[in-house]
XYZ file of C-alpha atoms in Angstrom:
265
model
C -15.114 -8.000 25.325
C -14.743 -11.580 26.530
C -11.739 -12.319 28.743
C -11.959 -15.419 30.921
C -8.276 -15.238 31.667
C -6.278 -14.391 35.115
C -4.884 -11.024 35.508
C -2.389 -12.198 38.237
C 1.290 -12.757 38.847
C 0.732 -15.971 40.508
C -1.684 -17.427 38.095
C -1.898 -18.385 34.097
C 1.033 -16.782 32.404
C 1.644 -14.265 35.084
C 0.507 -11.204 33.146
C -1.548 -8.427 34.717
C -2.388 -6.744 31.400
C -4.781 -8.319 28.706
C -5.898 -6.989 25.550
C -9.480 -7.753 24.475
C -11.191 -7.850 21.230
C -15.089 -7.396 20.895
C -17.114 -10.693 19.959
C -20.574 -8.919 19.675
C -22.026 -5.615 19.168
C -25.330 -4.908 20.975
C -27.413 -1.931 19.682
C -30.851 -0.655 20.696
C -33.491 0.246 18.275
C -36.728 2.470 19.233
C -39.865 0.725 18.030
C -43.033 2.749 17.003
C -44.747 1.562 20.040
C -42.158 3.138 22.201
C -40.283 0.045 23.419
C -36.518 -0.620 23.013
C -35.356 -3.509 21.000
C -32.153 -4.828 21.631
C -30.192 -6.235 18.559
C -27.074 -8.517 18.825
C -24.503 -8.890 15.751
C -21.284 -10.723 15.780
C -18.159 -8.652 15.028
C -17.238 -9.117 11.401
C -13.406 -9.972 10.810
C -12.329 -9.215 14.591
C -8.662 -8.422 15.194
C -6.783 -11.527 16.193
C -4.661 -11.867 19.347
C -1.045 -12.670 18.427
C 1.737 -14.240 20.512
C 5.087 -12.192 20.407
C 8.252 -14.167 21.589
C 10.652 -11.325 22.580
C 14.550 -12.094 22.810
C 16.615 -9.360 24.741
C 20.351 -9.502 24.169
C 22.496 -7.898 26.906
C 25.966 -6.847 25.722
C 29.096 -8.608 26.640
C 31.001 -5.815 28.112
C 32.045 -5.010 31.694
C 28.972 -3.802 33.724
C 26.572 -4.516 31.000
C 23.877 -6.190 33.127
C 21.097 -4.540 34.957
C 19.097 -5.052 38.210
C 16.473 -2.524 37.209
C 12.921 -3.122 36.091
C 12.761 -3.113 32.092
C 9.663 -1.976 30.187
C 8.859 -2.447 26.439
C 6.293 -1.149 23.959
C 5.969 -2.437 20.518
C 4.785 -0.415 17.569
C 3.304 -1.968 14.227
C 1.357 -0.323 11.408
C -1.851 -1.507 13.082
C -1.011 0.092 16.477
C 1.027 -0.502 19.594
C 0.598 -2.777 22.613
C 1.203 -0.208 25.314
C 4.136 -0.463 27.781
C 4.685 -3.788 29.267
C 6.973 -4.818 32.180
C 9.558 -7.748 31.153
C 8.809 -9.571 34.415
C 9.881 -13.187 34.159
C 12.700 -14.403 31.699
C 11.799 -17.955 30.448
C 15.408 -18.544 29.815
C 17.383 -17.400 33.102
C 16.445 -17.072 36.740
C 18.578 -13.706 36.862
C 17.500 -11.659 33.846
C 19.592 -9.025 31.911
C 23.050 -10.312 32.965
C 26.095 -9.741 30.903
C 26.317 -11.412 27.549
C 23.022 -13.345 28.157
C 19.759 -13.701 26.072
C 16.423 -13.541 27.790
C 13.247 -14.560 26.286
C 9.711 -13.320 27.304
C 6.188 -14.096 25.700
C 3.628 -11.396 25.354
C 0.265 -11.570 23.987
C -1.397 -8.520 22.244
C -3.755 -7.601 19.553
C -2.376 -7.947 16.046
C 0.246 -5.079 15.459
C 0.710 -5.816 11.955
C 4.137 -5.051 10.522
C 6.515 -4.162 13.435
C 8.712 -1.116 12.700
C 9.796 0.134 16.094
C 10.038 -0.403 19.782
C 10.649 1.845 22.993
C 12.549 0.078 25.720
C 13.503 1.601 28.991
C 14.359 0.869 32.676
C 13.445 2.525 35.983
C 16.913 3.213 37.184
C 16.140 1.077 40.434
C 18.332 -1.087 42.349
C 21.855 -1.152 43.088
C 23.226 -1.586 39.447
C 20.833 -0.238 37.176
C 23.017 0.800 34.221
C 22.541 -1.537 31.202
C 24.299 -2.141 27.832
C 21.683 -3.273 25.425
C 22.938 -5.160 22.471
C 19.614 -5.847 20.441
C 16.052 -7.025 20.780
C 14.677 -9.825 18.503
C 10.878 -10.163 18.092
C 9.155 -13.293 16.560
C 5.391 -13.011 15.683
C 4.487 -16.539 16.355
C 1.355 -16.232 14.605
C 2.617 -15.180 11.240
C 6.252 -16.580 11.837
C 7.617 -13.242 10.908
C 10.772 -12.088 12.657
C 12.080 -8.495 13.339
C 15.421 -7.235 14.574
C 16.169 -3.858 16.470
C 19.731 -2.959 16.983
C 20.839 -0.818 19.955
C 24.484 -1.441 20.886
C 23.942 1.548 23.487
C 23.933 2.225 27.356
C 20.741 2.792 29.001
C 22.207 4.730 32.052
C 21.907 7.933 33.842
C 25.752 8.026 34.126
C 27.169 6.920 30.860
C 27.053 7.913 27.229
C 24.144 10.499 26.796
C 22.679 9.704 30.219
C 19.326 8.361 28.908
C 17.481 5.329 30.315
C 15.119 4.966 27.248
C 15.757 3.956 23.641
C 13.679 3.975 20.627
C 14.931 1.581 18.267
C 13.768 0.997 14.618
C 13.519 -2.255 12.677
C 16.949 -3.219 11.137
C 16.348 -6.447 9.211
C 12.894 -7.746 8.239
C 13.705 -11.355 7.661
C 10.448 -12.404 6.262
C 10.435 -9.921 3.576
C 14.166 -10.596 2.836
C 14.969 -6.629 2.541
C 18.744 -6.001 2.203
C 20.278 -3.273 4.282
C 21.775 -0.352 2.401
C 24.846 1.726 3.665
C 24.460 5.243 3.432
C 27.778 7.491 3.375
C 27.058 10.422 5.466
C 29.407 13.627 5.357
C 29.161 16.283 7.945
C 31.014 19.553 7.285
C 31.651 22.089 10.015
C 31.999 25.756 9.475
C 35.182 27.803 9.650
C 34.143 30.652 12.012
C 35.731 30.990 15.375
C 33.991 28.646 17.769
C 32.216 26.599 15.002
C 33.246 23.200 16.408
C 31.399 21.180 19.137
C 32.248 18.958 21.983
C 28.530 17.682 22.304
C 27.263 14.213 21.068
C 25.658 14.544 17.530
C 22.751 12.436 16.287
C 21.233 12.278 12.830
C 17.884 11.045 11.432
C 17.403 10.364 7.659
C 14.077 10.396 6.062
C 13.029 9.002 2.794
C 9.802 7.814 0.898
C 10.108 4.397 2.684
C 10.580 5.573 6.108
C 13.604 6.810 8.187
C 16.636 5.668 9.673
C 15.873 6.168 13.431
C 18.133 8.596 15.545
C 21.598 7.534 15.015
C 24.597 8.681 17.117
C 27.491 9.973 14.732
C 30.669 8.637 16.391
C 33.987 7.276 15.890
C 36.500 5.620 18.338
C 39.611 7.800 19.270
C 39.008 10.819 17.077
C 37.917 14.296 17.875
C 34.800 14.956 15.753
C 33.206 18.271 14.422
C 36.092 20.375 14.776
C 36.194 23.795 13.277
C 36.565 23.627 9.552
C 36.791 19.790 9.314
C 34.803 17.080 7.313
C 33.822 14.036 9.067
C 32.648 10.984 7.405
C 30.454 8.153 8.807
C 28.611 4.959 7.323
C 25.239 4.105 8.567
C 23.519 0.969 7.664
C 19.697 0.653 7.590
C 16.903 -0.540 5.407
C 16.564 1.304 1.879
C 14.735 4.412 2.526
C 14.029 5.112 -1.141
C 14.283 8.792 -2.436
C 15.547 11.022 0.572
C 13.342 13.832 1.636
C 15.241 15.547 4.650
C 17.595 14.924 7.414
C 17.453 16.204 11.074
C 20.745 16.749 12.766
C 21.002 17.500 16.503
C 23.440 17.318 19.634
C 22.813 17.057 23.130
C 24.289 20.161 24.335
C 26.869 18.405 26.447
C 30.568 19.276 26.922
C 32.405 22.506 27.642
C 31.689 24.039 24.139
C 28.425 22.659 22.850
C 27.525 25.435 20.239
C 28.050 24.189 16.648
C 28.198 25.739 13.339
C 27.148 23.096 10.631
C 28.066 24.148 7.111
C 26.278 21.250 5.290
C 25.450 17.567 5.437
C 25.777 15.293 2.326
C 24.507 11.796 1.990
C-alpha cells in the first residue's frame, strides 16, 4: 500500500488520515526442492482515490454557529470513508458561523454513489450548539454532486438534544432525479391518554430506498392529540413501491405514551 504523503497538520494538505490502495500483490510458492519463490503481481483494476469537495452550510438564525469540533463520515454504495474531522475551512478563518458556507477537501477511496452522511460535534467550547442547514458534496473525480438537507439543531439543549445527525441524499443532480412529495396521515386512538407530548419521527421504506428518519412537526400546533388526525407532507426521492414504515417517539414531555391507530401514506 504505497503512500509517500505526509500525515501532519503542518505539512501537505494538513490531513492526518490517508486511505491507501494496493499496487502489488506478493505471494509465495513452495517449490519441489523445498525453497520458497516470491511472485509479484500488479493489482488489476485497483480502486481509485477520489477528491470530495464538501460544503457545509450553517443556518441563518440566532445562535446557529458552533465553536465545537465537527466530524463527518460519508457513505456510498462502495463503502464509507470513516469519520473525519472538518479541521480547516478553505473559505473562512472562523468556521461554522451563522449564515456561513464552509468548504473542505477530503481524499478517500472511491465511495461510489453517495447516499448518506453522519455528521456530529463533540459539544466542546463555550458555544457548541449548532443549527446545520445542509451539506453539499461534489465528487471532483466524477463531477457528481449530492445534497443532504438537515435544517435541525445539533445540540444537547435544543430540539431532541442530539449532537449527531444521519442525513440522506435529497437531490442527486447528476441523475436528474425529481423529488416526490408523500402525504403522510397519522391517526391517534380514542382511548384515554392516547395522545403524546413527545417528538415523533417516521421512516418510510420502499423498493428504491428509504426516506431517512424525519421529524413530524408543524409550527404552532398541538400534534397527536387523542382522537385526532394529523397530516404532513414529506419530500424525498421516489422510493418506488412502499414496503413498510417505522414510527417512533423520543419519550420526551410530561405524557409521552401514545396509542397510534394507523398511518396512511
